[in-house]
């Protein structure tokens, strides 16, 4: 991997706007019918960064972003980085309770959101929103699309940043039921981007069709930021529409497409529905990740298009880790080999390295790996393992896998934690259980993932309740407290939860149980 030097080595904003200095007139973003060049994007974000600095935004301040995919959101993200502040992106579908947790934990000084999301900040309790000094609607920001020429370096606004200065605080994981902020420094994100540039041969001629949300690492870093840093361009969609995607791809409007398996499932349905052959040859690479790509889906996509999807594996805490090769064989059911700059190994429960062919937990290290969770020193320490040879510590992914002795490809075998992956979004059983337990009458709750044809997995809730509990009451409660993808697809009422001799709920038995379907009827 080619190492960068100077501010671009560690300053994410400088890296993202390098193309504005080299080829300002080249296309950067197409969104909501508007096309913007790299120069215009840098100019708009520089102007907004000056406004934010004038308002008093300081280096290291956290800024909450709560918005749908749109050009103004990209300007807002870049402006925050340019000002030396920290991006805290959040799902705009989150409920009051979900937003409150992140606000209380990250203590942002500023929030920037879509106009429709303004009311959620009024719904927060005074104590929850005490850190927020201002909430700005994206629609009210005066964004001027004037190319940035006079002030090309981000560092004119502030002292130079170091590699471990925070760039992103991405809320993820939460075996305790509460999501934690993964602290990604400028150096981490630049390393993630450089690794993908090398692995997938990004060039300024690339056009990425991106319909993934910009509040997760996949859409934000793997998609948007990698593209901007390569001097390439992004066709940013508000939401995924299979028919429009097939139209755009077959019309040659993109060279790259990134999706979660759910999107590929919908693309295959659309392609099969059309019956006539569709030429997708303008797209040089289709990538899938964030959740397992079933082998049948890989084969169905190949049958419909002649194209092999490249499956890769990563995490919010680390960026992308393993991937099938760009040039070599893409083996379905595997997530390939370590990406440039990433070291990966398998260990047993005591942390002893395993031989090829043996099953264990995947551990990784590299400049891409985060420094820990926000204000959670114990959780952070527990997620790393010291290196026996005195080298850099290993991050414990919690994912189980095996490496094929012949091909060197890794296969994922499941997770050490109970995380449910629904359409590429994480659902933490504990959070859903806590929400259910807050409803009067619910005595015990256990949430597990069950296979779902479209989303891969979906949550199902097993409940022990006193007296009558109307299904509508449960649904209404979940609608109030949980974003749609976290809501249990069905509720099953039991007299008691299965427990082992130590009193721990046996989730495996629930997952494997033959309990009748009993849709939404506790
Ligand atoms: C939508 N719905 C979901 C859902 N997405 N339900 C469960 N799980 C999901 N993921 C529900 C909606 O609420 C709605 O319910 C119904 O499905 C139809 O909605 P839709 O409008 O068709 O959904 P859509 O907007 O098209 O969303 C589907 C999707 C989205 C696949 C585009 O889920 C998505 O963007 N997933 C990607 C998540 C992601 O980027 N993860 C990356 C994490 S980073 P109803 O009841 O209202 O009809 C990471 C690291 C790495 O993991 O390795 O990349
Ligand atoms: P997140 O916390 O949202 O970053 O999700 C990271 C998790 O997604 C990983 O720990 C994996 O369990 C899962 N994941 C990502 N990519 C893949 C993949 N290609 N196959 C299976 N699981 C994946």
Coordinates of C-alpha atoms and ligand atoms in Angstrom, one line a residue:
X1 CA 0.0 0.0 0.0
X2 CA 1.3 3.5 -0.9
X3 CA 1.9 5.6 2.2
X4 CA 0.9 9.2 2.1
X5 CA 2.9 12.0 3.7
X6 CA 2.0 15.6 4.8
X7 CA -1.4 16.6 6.2
X8 CA -3.2 14.2 3.8
X9 CA -1.7 11.3 5.6
X10 CA -3.8 12.0 8.7
X11 CA -6.2 14.8 7.9
X12 CA -9.3 13.3 6.6
X13 CA -10.7 16.6 5.2
X14 CA -7.5 17.3 3.3
X15 CA -7.7 13.8 1.9
X16 CA -11.4 14.0 0.9
X17 CA -10.8 17.3 -0.9
X18 CA -7.5 16.6 -2.6
X19 CA -9.3 16.3 -5.9
X20 CA -10.6 19.9 -5.5
X21 CA -7.0 21.0 -5.7
X22 CA -6.0 18.7 -8.5
X23 CA -9.1 18.7 -10.7
X24 CA -11.7 21.0 -9.3
X25 CA -14.0 20.7 -12.3
X26 CA -14.4 17.0 -12.1
X27 CA -17.7 15.5 -10.9
X28 CA -18.0 14.7 -7.2
X29 CA -21.7 14.2 -6.4
X30 CA -25.0 13.8 -8.1
X31 CA -27.9 13.9 -5.7
X32 CA -31.6 15.1 -5.9
X33 CA -31.0 16.0 -9.6
X34 CA -28.1 18.3 -8.8
X35 CA -24.5 17.7 -10.0
X36 CA -21.7 19.1 -8.0
X37 CA -17.9 19.2 -8.8
X38 CA -15.1 18.5 -6.4
X39 CA -14.3 22.2 -6.4
X40 CA -17.9 23.1 -5.6
X41 CA -18.1 20.6 -2.8
X42 CA -14.9 21.8 -1.2
X43 CA -16.0 25.4 -1.6
X44 CA -19.5 24.8 -0.1
X45 CA -18.0 22.9 2.8
X46 CA -15.3 25.5 3.4
X47 CA -17.9 28.2 3.5
X48 CA -20.0 26.3 5.9
X49 CA -17.0 25.4 8.1
X50 CA -16.2 29.1 8.4
X51 CA -19.8 29.7 9.5
X52 CA -19.6 26.9 12.0
X53 CA -16.2 28.2 13.3
X54 CA -17.8 31.7 13.5
X55 CA -20.6 30.2 15.6
X56 CA -18.0 28.9 18.0
X57 CA -17.5 25.3 16.9
X58 CA -14.2 24.1 18.2
X59 CA -11.8 21.3 17.5
X60 CA -13.0 18.1 19.1
X61 CA -16.6 19.2 19.6
X62 CA -19.1 16.6 18.6
X63 CA -21.8 17.4 16.0
X64 CA -24.8 15.2 15.7
X65 CA -26.1 14.7 12.1
X66 CA -29.6 13.3 11.7
X67 CA -30.5 13.4 8.0
X68 CA -31.5 11.5 4.9
X69 CA -29.1 11.0 2.0
X70 CA -28.8 14.4 0.2
X71 CA -26.1 16.8 -1.1
X72 CA -26.5 19.2 1.9
X73 CA -25.7 16.4 4.3
X74 CA -22.4 15.7 2.5
X75 CA -21.6 19.4 2.8
X76 CA -22.4 19.4 6.5
X77 CA -20.3 16.3 7.1
X78 CA -17.3 17.8 5.3
X79 CA -17.7 21.2 7.0
X80 CA -17.7 19.5 10.5
X81 CA -14.4 17.7 9.6
X82 CA -12.9 20.8 8.2
X83 CA -13.6 22.7 11.4
X84 CA -11.8 19.9 13.3
X85 CA -15.0 18.7 15.0
X86 CA -16.3 15.1 15.3
X87 CA -19.1 13.7 13.2
X88 CA -21.8 11.7 15.1
X89 CA -24.1 10.5 12.4
X90 CA -27.4 9.0 13.4
X91 CA -30.3 7.1 11.8
X92 CA -33.0 9.7 11.1
X93 CA -35.6 6.9 11.8
X94 CA -34.6 6.7 15.4
X95 CA -37.2 7.3 18.1
X96 CA -36.9 9.9 20.9
X97 CA -35.5 7.3 23.2
X98 CA -32.8 6.2 20.8
X99 CA -31.7 9.7 20.0
X100 CA -31.7 10.6 23.7
X101 CA -29.2 7.9 24.5
X102 CA -26.7 9.1 21.9
X103 CA -27.1 12.7 22.8
X104 CA -26.6 12.0 26.5
X105 CA -23.5 9.9 25.8
X106 CA -21.8 11.9 23.0
X107 CA -22.7 15.3 24.4
X108 CA -22.8 17.1 21.1
X109 CA -22.7 20.9 21.2
X110 CA -24.4 21.2 17.8
X111 CA -27.0 19.1 16.0
X112 CA -27.7 19.4 12.3
X113 CA -30.8 17.6 10.9
X114 CA -33.5 17.5 8.3
X115 CA -36.3 20.0 8.9
X116 CA -38.7 17.1 9.6
X117 CA -36.5 15.9 12.4
X118 CA -36.4 19.2 14.4
X119 CA -39.3 18.2 16.7
X120 CA -37.4 15.3 18.1
X121 CA -35.0 17.7 19.9
X122 CA -38.0 19.4 21.6
X123 CA -39.1 16.0 22.8
X124 CA -35.8 15.4 24.6
X125 CA -35.8 16.1 28.3
X126 CA -33.8 19.1 29.4
X127 CA -31.3 16.9 31.1
X128 CA -30.8 14.8 28.0
X129 CA -30.2 17.6 25.6
X130 CA -28.2 19.8 28.0
X131 CA -25.0 19.7 25.9
X132 CA -26.7 20.9 22.7
X133 CA -26.4 24.6 22.3
X134 CA -28.0 24.8 18.9
X135 CA -30.0 22.7 16.4
X136 CA -29.7 23.7 12.8
X137 CA -32.0 22.5 10.0
X138 CA -30.0 21.5 6.9
X139 CA -32.6 23.2 4.8
X140 CA -32.0 26.6 6.5
X141 CA -28.2 26.6 5.9
X142 CA -27.2 28.9 3.2
X143 CA -25.0 26.6 1.1
X144 CA -23.1 28.3 -1.7
X145 CA -21.8 26.1 -4.4
X146 CA -18.8 28.2 -5.1
X147 CA -15.6 26.4 -6.0
X148 CA -12.9 26.6 -3.3
X149 CA -9.8 28.2 -4.7
X150 CA -8.3 30.7 -2.2
X151 CA -8.2 28.6 0.9
X152 CA -7.3 25.1 -0.2
X153 CA -5.9 23.7 3.1
X154 CA -8.2 22.7 5.9
X155 CA -5.6 23.6 8.3
X156 CA -6.1 27.3 7.7
X157 CA -9.1 27.0 10.0
X158 CA -7.3 25.3 12.9
X159 CA -4.0 23.8 14.0
X160 CA -3.0 20.6 12.1
X161 CA -4.7 17.4 13.3
X162 CA -2.9 14.3 14.4
X163 CA -3.7 10.8 13.3
X164 CA -5.5 10.0 16.6
X165 CA -7.6 13.2 16.7
X166 CA -11.2 12.0 16.5
X167 CA -13.0 12.2 13.1
X168 CA -16.1 10.0 13.6
X169 CA -18.0 8.7 16.6
X170 CA -20.1 5.9 15.2
X171 CA -22.6 4.3 17.5
X172 CA -22.6 0.5 17.3
X173 CA -22.6 -2.7 19.3
X174 CA -24.0 -3.0 22.8
X175 CA -24.0 -6.3 24.4
X176 CA -25.2 -4.4 27.4
X177 CA -28.2 -3.1 25.4
X178 CA -26.8 0.4 25.0
X179 CA -25.0 1.3 21.9
X180 CA -21.4 2.5 22.2
X181 CA -19.6 5.2 20.3
X182 CA -16.7 3.7 18.3
X183 CA -13.9 6.3 18.3
X184 CA -12.4 6.6 14.8
X185 CA -9.4 8.9 14.4
X186 CA -8.5 10.7 11.2
X187 CA -5.6 8.3 10.8
X188 CA -8.0 5.3 11.1
X189 CA -10.4 6.5 8.5
X190 CA -7.6 7.5 6.1
X191 CA -6.1 4.0 6.5
X192 CA -9.5 2.4 5.8
X193 CA -9.8 4.4 2.7
X194 CA -6.3 3.7 1.4
X195 CA -6.8 0.0 2.0
X196 CA -9.9 0.0 -0.2
X197 CA -8.3 2.2 -2.9
X198 CA -5.5 -0.4 -3.2
X199 CA -7.8 -3.5 -3.0
X200 CA -10.5 -2.3 -5.5
X201 CA -8.3 -0.1 -7.7
X202 CA -10.4 3.0 -7.2
X203 CA -9.7 5.7 -9.8
X204 CA -11.0 9.2 -10.5
X205 CA -13.0 7.7 -13.4
X206 CA -15.1 5.7 -11.1
X207 CA -18.8 6.5 -10.4
X208 CA -20.4 4.8 -7.4
X209 CA -24.1 4.3 -7.2
X210 CA -24.8 4.6 -3.5
X211 CA -28.2 3.9 -2.0
X212 CA -26.9 2.9 1.5
X213 CA -27.5 5.3 4.4
X214 CA -24.7 7.8 5.3
X215 CA -25.1 7.2 9.0
X216 CA -23.2 3.9 9.0
X217 CA -19.6 3.1 8.1
X218 CA -20.6 1.1 4.9
X219 CA -22.3 4.1 3.1
X220 CA -20.2 6.8 4.8
X221 CA -16.6 5.5 4.7
X222 CA -16.6 2.5 2.3
X223 CA -18.8 4.4 -0.1
X224 CA -18.9 8.2 0.0
X225 CA -15.5 8.9 1.6
X226 CA -13.5 6.4 -0.4
X227 CA -15.1 7.8 -3.6
X228 CA -14.4 11.5 -2.8
X229 CA -10.8 10.7 -1.7
X230 CA -10.2 8.9 -5.0
X231 CA -11.4 11.9 -6.9
X232 CA -14.2 9.7 -8.1
X233 CA -17.9 10.6 -8.0
X234 CA -21.0 9.4 -6.2
X235 CA -24.6 9.1 -7.4
X236 CA -26.3 9.4 -4.1
X237 CA -29.8 8.0 -3.8
X238 CA -32.3 9.0 -1.1
X239 CA -33.4 5.4 -0.9
X240 CA -32.9 2.1 -2.7
X241 CA -35.2 1.5 -5.6
X242 CA -34.5 -1.8 -7.5
X243 CA -36.1 -0.7 -10.8
X244 CA -34.3 2.7 -10.9
X245 CA -31.0 1.0 -9.9
X246 CA -31.2 -1.5 -12.8
X247 CA -32.1 1.4 -15.1
X248 CA -29.1 3.5 -14.0
X249 CA -26.6 0.6 -14.0
X250 CA -27.7 -0.6 -17.5
X251 CA -27.5 2.9 -18.8
X252 CA -23.9 3.0 -17.9
X253 CA -24.3 5.7 -15.2
X254 CA -22.0 3.9 -12.7
X255 CA -18.9 1.8 -12.5
X256 CA -19.3 0.6 -9.0
X257 CA -22.2 -0.6 -6.8
X258 CA -22.1 -1.4 -3.1
X259 CA -24.9 -3.1 -1.3
X260 CA -26.0 -5.3 1.6
X261 CA -27.4 -8.7 0.7
X262 CA -31.0 -7.5 1.0
X263 CA -30.3 -5.1 -1.9
X264 CA -28.9 -7.8 -4.0
X265 CA -32.0 -10.0 -3.3
X266 CA -34.2 -7.1 -4.5
X267 CA -32.0 -6.6 -7.6
X268 CA -32.3 -10.3 -8.5
X269 CA -36.1 -10.2 -8.2
X270 CA -36.2 -7.1 -10.4
X271 CA -33.9 -8.7 -13.0
X272 CA -35.9 -11.9 -13.0
X273 CA -39.1 -9.9 -13.3
X274 CA -37.9 -8.2 -16.5
X275 CA -37.1 -11.5 -18.3
X276 CA -35.2 -9.7 -21.0
X277 CA -31.4 -9.6 -20.7
X278 CA -29.9 -6.6 -19.0
X279 CA -26.4 -5.4 -19.8
X280 CA -24.6 -4.3 -16.7
X281 CA -21.1 -4.5 -18.2
X282 CA -20.4 -0.8 -17.5
X283 CA -20.2 -1.7 -13.8
X284 CA -16.7 -3.0 -13.1
X285 CA -17.4 -4.1 -9.6
X286 CA -20.4 -5.2 -7.4
X287 CA -19.5 -5.5 -3.7
X288 CA -21.6 -7.0 -0.9
X289 CA -21.1 -6.7 2.9
X290 CA -22.4 -5.9 6.3
X291 CA -24.2 -9.3 6.5
X292 CA -23.6 -12.8 5.1
X293 CA -24.3 -13.1 1.3
X294 CA -26.1 -16.4 0.9
X295 CA -24.4 -18.7 -1.7
X296 CA -27.8 -19.0 -3.5
X297 CA -27.9 -15.3 -3.9
X298 CA -24.4 -15.1 -5.2
X299 CA -25.4 -17.8 -7.8
X300 CA -28.7 -16.2 -8.6
X301 CA -27.0 -12.9 -9.3
X302 CA -24.4 -14.6 -11.5
X303 CA -27.1 -16.4 -13.4
X304 CA -29.0 -13.2 -14.0
X305 CA -26.0 -11.0 -14.9
X306 CA -22.9 -13.1 -15.5
X307 CA -21.3 -11.1 -12.7
X308 CA -19.6 -12.5 -9.5
X309 CA -20.4 -10.3 -6.5
X310 CA -17.2 -9.5 -4.5
X311 CA -18.1 -10.2 -0.8
X312 CA -16.1 -8.5 1.9
X313 CA -16.3 -8.4 5.7
X314 CA -15.7 -5.5 8.1
X315 CA -16.9 -3.8 11.2
X316 CA -17.6 -0.2 12.3
X317 CA -14.7 -0.5 14.8
X318 CA -12.2 -1.5 12.1
X319 CA -13.4 -0.6 8.6
X320 CA -13.0 -3.4 6.1
X321 CA -10.9 -6.4 7.1
X322 CA -11.2 -9.3 4.6
X323 CA -12.3 -9.4 1.0
X324 CA -12.5 -11.6 -2.0
X325 CA -10.0 -10.6 -4.6
X326 CA -10.6 -8.1 -7.4
X327 CA -8.7 -10.2 -9.9
X328 CA -8.7 -13.7 -8.5
X329 CA -11.5 -16.2 -7.9
X330 CA -14.4 -14.9 -5.8
X331 CA -15.5 -17.8 -3.7
X332 CA -19.1 -17.8 -2.5
X333 CA -19.6 -18.4 1.2
X334 CA -16.2 -16.9 1.9
X335 CA -15.1 -13.4 2.8
X336 CA -11.7 -13.7 1.2
X337 CA -8.3 -12.8 2.5
X338 CA -6.9 -9.9 4.6
X339 CA -7.2 -6.5 2.8
X340 CA -4.0 -4.4 2.3
X341 CA -2.7 -3.1 5.7
X342 CA -4.8 -5.5 7.7
X343 CA -3.5 -8.5 9.7
X344 CA -6.0 -11.2 10.7
X345 CA -5.6 -14.4 12.7
X346 CA -7.8 -17.0 14.4
X347 CA -7.5 -17.8 18.1
X348 CA -9.0 -20.2 20.6
X349 CA -10.9 -19.0 23.6
X350 CA -7.6 -18.6 25.5
X351 CA -6.2 -16.4 22.7
X352 CA -3.8 -19.1 21.3
X353 CA -3.4 -18.8 17.5
X354 CA -5.0 -21.6 15.6
X355 CA -3.9 -23.5 12.5
X356 CA -5.6 -23.3 9.1
X357 CA -8.8 -25.3 9.1
X358 CA -9.5 -24.9 12.8
X359 CA -12.5 -22.8 14.0
X360 CA -12.0 -19.8 16.3
X361 CA -12.5 -16.1 16.8
X362 CA -11.1 -13.7 14.3
X363 CA -8.7 -11.1 15.7
X364 CA -7.3 -8.2 13.6
X365 CA -4.9 -5.3 13.8
X366 CA -3.7 -2.5 11.6
X367 CA -3.8 1.3 11.3
X368 CA -7.5 1.0 10.4
X369 CA -8.4 -0.4 13.9
X370 CA -10.2 2.1 16.2
X371 CA -8.8 3.3 19.5
X372 CA -11.7 2.1 21.7
X373 CA -15.2 3.1 22.7
X374 CA -16.2 6.6 23.8
X375 CA -16.1 7.0 27.5
X376 CA -16.0 3.2 28.1
X377 CA -12.5 2.3 29.1
X378 CA -13.4 -1.1 30.5
X379 CA -15.3 -2.2 27.4
X380 CA -12.5 -0.8 25.2
X381 CA -9.8 -2.7 27.1
X382 CA -11.9 -5.9 27.0
X383 CA -12.1 -5.7 23.2
X384 CA -8.4 -5.9 22.7
X385 CA -5.9 -8.8 23.5
X386 CA -2.2 -8.1 24.2
X387 CA 0.1 -9.6 21.6
X388 CA 2.2 -12.4 23.1
X389 CA 5.3 -11.3 21.1
X390 CA 5.0 -7.7 22.3
X391 CA 3.6 -6.4 19.0
X392 CA 0.5 -4.2 18.6
X393 CA -2.6 -5.5 20.4
X394 CA -5.3 -7.5 18.6
X395 CA -8.9 -6.4 18.3
X396 CA -11.3 -9.2 19.1
X397 CA -14.0 -9.1 16.4
X398 CA -16.4 -11.5 18.2
X399 CA -16.9 -13.1 14.8
X400 CA -16.1 -16.8 14.5
X401 CA -14.4 -18.2 11.4
X402 CA -12.1 -20.6 9.8
X403 CA -9.3 -20.3 7.1
X404 CA -9.2 -22.7 4.3
X405 CA -5.7 -24.3 4.2
X406 CA -5.8 -24.5 0.4
X407 CA -7.2 -21.1 -0.7
X408 CA -6.3 -19.0 2.4
X409 CA -9.9 -17.7 2.3
X410 CA -11.8 -17.0 5.5
X411 CA -15.3 -18.3 6.1
X412 CA -17.5 -16.7 8.8
X413 CA -19.2 -19.2 11.0
X414 CA -21.3 -17.0 13.3
X415 CA -20.8 -14.6 16.1
X416 CA -19.7 -15.0 19.6
X417 CA -22.3 -12.4 20.7
X418 CA -26.1 -12.5 20.2
X419 CA -26.1 -9.6 17.7
X420 CA -28.9 -9.9 15.1
X421 CA -28.2 -8.6 11.6
X422 CA -31.4 -7.4 9.9
X423 CA -30.8 -6.1 6.4
X424 CA -27.3 -5.0 7.4
X425 CA -28.6 -3.1 10.5
X426 CA -27.5 -4.3 13.9
X427 CA -30.2 -5.3 16.4
X428 CA -29.0 -5.9 20.0
X429 CA -31.4 -8.3 21.7
X430 CA -30.7 -6.7 25.1
X431 CA -32.0 -3.3 24.0
X432 CA -35.2 -4.8 22.6
X433 CA -35.6 -6.9 25.8
X434 CA -35.2 -3.8 28.0
X435 CA -37.8 -1.9 26.0
X436 CA -40.3 -4.9 26.3
X437 CA -39.6 -5.2 30.0
X438 CA -40.5 -1.5 30.5
X439 CA -44.1 -2.4 29.5
X440 CA -46.3 -3.1 32.6
X441 CA -47.3 -6.7 32.7
X442 CA -44.2 -8.1 30.9
X443 CA -42.3 -10.1 33.4
X444 CA -39.6 -11.7 31.3
X445 CA -38.4 -11.1 27.7
X446 CA -35.9 -12.9 25.5
X447 CA -35.2 -11.7 21.9
X448 CA -33.5 -13.9 19.4
X449 CA -32.9 -13.7 15.6
X450 CA -34.7 -16.0 13.2
X451 CA -34.1 -16.5 9.5
X452 CA -35.9 -14.0 7.3
X453 CA -36.1 -14.3 3.5
X454 CA -35.5 -10.6 2.7
X455 CA -33.5 -9.3 5.7
X456 CA -31.4 -12.3 6.5
X457 CA -32.5 -12.3 10.1
X458 CA -35.2 -10.6 12.1
X459 CA -35.9 -10.4 15.8
X460 CA -38.6 -12.5 17.5
X461 CA -39.6 -11.9 21.1
X462 CA -40.4 -14.5 23.7
X463 CA -42.4 -13.1 26.6
X464 CA -43.6 -14.2 30.0
X465 CA -46.4 -11.8 30.9
X466 CA -49.0 -11.4 33.7
X467 CA -52.6 -11.5 32.7
X468 CA -53.9 -10.3 29.3
X469 CA -51.5 -8.4 27.1
X470 CA -53.0 -7.2 23.8
X471 CA -50.8 -7.7 20.7
X472 CA -51.7 -4.1 19.6
X473 CA -50.4 -2.8 22.9
X474 CA -47.0 -4.5 22.4
X475 CA -46.8 -3.3 18.8
X476 CA -47.7 0.3 19.8
X477 CA -45.1 0.3 22.6
X478 CA -42.4 -1.0 20.2
X479 CA -43.3 1.6 17.6
X480 CA -42.9 4.3 20.1
X481 CA -39.6 3.1 21.5
X482 CA -37.7 1.4 18.6
X483 CA -36.7 2.2 15.0
X484 CA -38.6 -0.1 12.6
X485 CA -35.8 -2.6 11.9
X486 CA -35.5 -3.4 15.6
X487 CA -39.2 -4.2 16.2
X488 CA -39.9 -7.9 16.7
X489 CA -41.6 -9.4 13.7
X490 CA -43.5 -11.7 16.1
X491 CA -44.1 -12.2 19.7
X492 CA -44.4 -15.6 21.3
X493 CA -45.9 -16.0 24.8
X494 CA -44.5 -18.6 27.1
X495 CA -45.2 -19.7 30.7
X496 CA -41.5 -19.6 31.5
X497 CA -38.3 -19.0 29.6
X498 CA -36.0 -22.0 29.2
X499 CA -33.1 -21.6 31.6
X500 CA -30.0 -23.6 32.4
X501 CA -28.9 -24.8 35.8
X502 CA -27.3 -21.4 36.5
X503 CA -30.6 -19.6 35.6
X504 CA -29.3 -18.2 32.3
X505 CA -31.9 -18.0 29.5
X506 CA -31.0 -20.6 26.9
X507 CA -31.4 -18.6 23.7
X508 CA -30.2 -21.5 21.6
X509 CA -33.2 -23.5 22.6
X510 CA -35.5 -20.6 21.8
X511 CA -33.8 -20.2 18.4
X512 CA -34.2 -23.9 17.7
X513 CA -37.6 -24.3 19.3
X514 CA -40.6 -25.6 17.3
X515 CA -42.9 -23.1 19.0
X516 CA -45.8 -22.5 16.6
X517 CA -45.7 -19.4 14.5
X518 CA -48.4 -17.6 16.5
X519 CA -47.9 -14.3 14.6
X520 CA -48.1 -11.2 16.8
X521 CA -50.2 -13.0 19.3
X522 CA -48.8 -13.3 22.8
Ligands
LIG1 C1 -36.4 -1.6 6.1 N1 -37.2 -2.3 6.9 C2 -36.5 -3.2 7.6 C3 -35.2 -3.0 7.2 N2 -35.1 -2.0 6.3 N3 -36.9 -4.1 8.4 C4 -35.9 -4.9 9.0 N4 -34.6 -4.7 8.7 C5 -34.2 -3.8 7.9 N5 -32.9 -3.6 7.6 C6 -38.7 -2.3 6.9 C7 -39.2 -0.9 6.8 O1 -39.3 -0.4 8.1 C8 -40.6 -1.2 6.2 O2 -41.4 -1.7 7.2 C9 -40.3 -2.3 5.2 O3 -39.1 -2.9 5.7 C10 -40.1 -1.9 3.8 O4 -39.2 -0.7 3.9 P1 -38.4 -0.2 2.6 O5 -38.8 1.2 2.4 O6 -38.7 -1.1 1.5 O7 -37.0 -0.4 3.1 P2 -35.8 0.3 2.5 O8 -35.8 1.8 2.9 O9 -35.7 0.0 1.1 O10 -34.6 -0.3 3.4 C11 -34.0 -1.5 3.1 C12 -32.5 -1.4 3.1 C13 -32.1 -0.8 4.5 C14 -31.9 -2.7 2.9 C15 -32.1 -0.4 2.0 O11 -32.5 -1.7 5.5 C16 -30.7 -0.5 4.5 O12 -30.3 0.6 4.1 N6 -29.8 -1.4 5.1 C17 -28.4 -1.2 5.1 C18 -27.9 -0.9 6.4 C19 -26.4 -0.6 6.4 O13 -25.9 0.3 5.7 N7 -25.6 -1.3 7.3 C20 -24.2 -1.1 7.3 C21 -23.7 -1.1 8.8 S1 -22.0 -0.9 8.8 P3 -43.0 -1.4 7.3 O14 -43.5 -2.3 8.4 O15 -43.0 0.1 7.7 O16 -43.5 -1.7 6.0 C22 -21.4 -2.5 8.9 C23 -19.9 -2.7 8.6 C24 -19.8 -3.4 7.3 O17 -22.1 -3.3 9.0 O18 -19.3 -4.4 7.2 O19 -20.3 -2.8 6.3
LIG2 P1 -21.4 -3.3 12.5 O1 -21.3 -3.3 14.0 O2 -22.7 -2.6 12.1 O3 -20.2 -2.6 11.9 O4 -21.5 -4.7 12.0 C1 -20.3 -5.5 12.0 C2 -20.7 -7.0 11.9 O5 -21.4 -7.2 10.6 C3 -19.5 -7.9 11.9 O6 -19.0 -8.1 13.2 C4 -20.1 -9.1 11.2 O7 -20.7 -9.9 12.2 C5 -21.1 -8.6 10.2 N1 -20.6 -8.6 8.9 C6 -20.1 -7.6 8.1 N2 -19.8 -8.1 6.9 C7 -20.2 -9.4 6.8 C8 -20.1 -10.4 5.8 N3 -19.7 -10.2 4.6 N4 -20.6 -11.6 6.2 C9 -21.1 -11.8 7.4 N5 -21.2 -10.9 8.4 C10 -20.7 -9.7 8.1

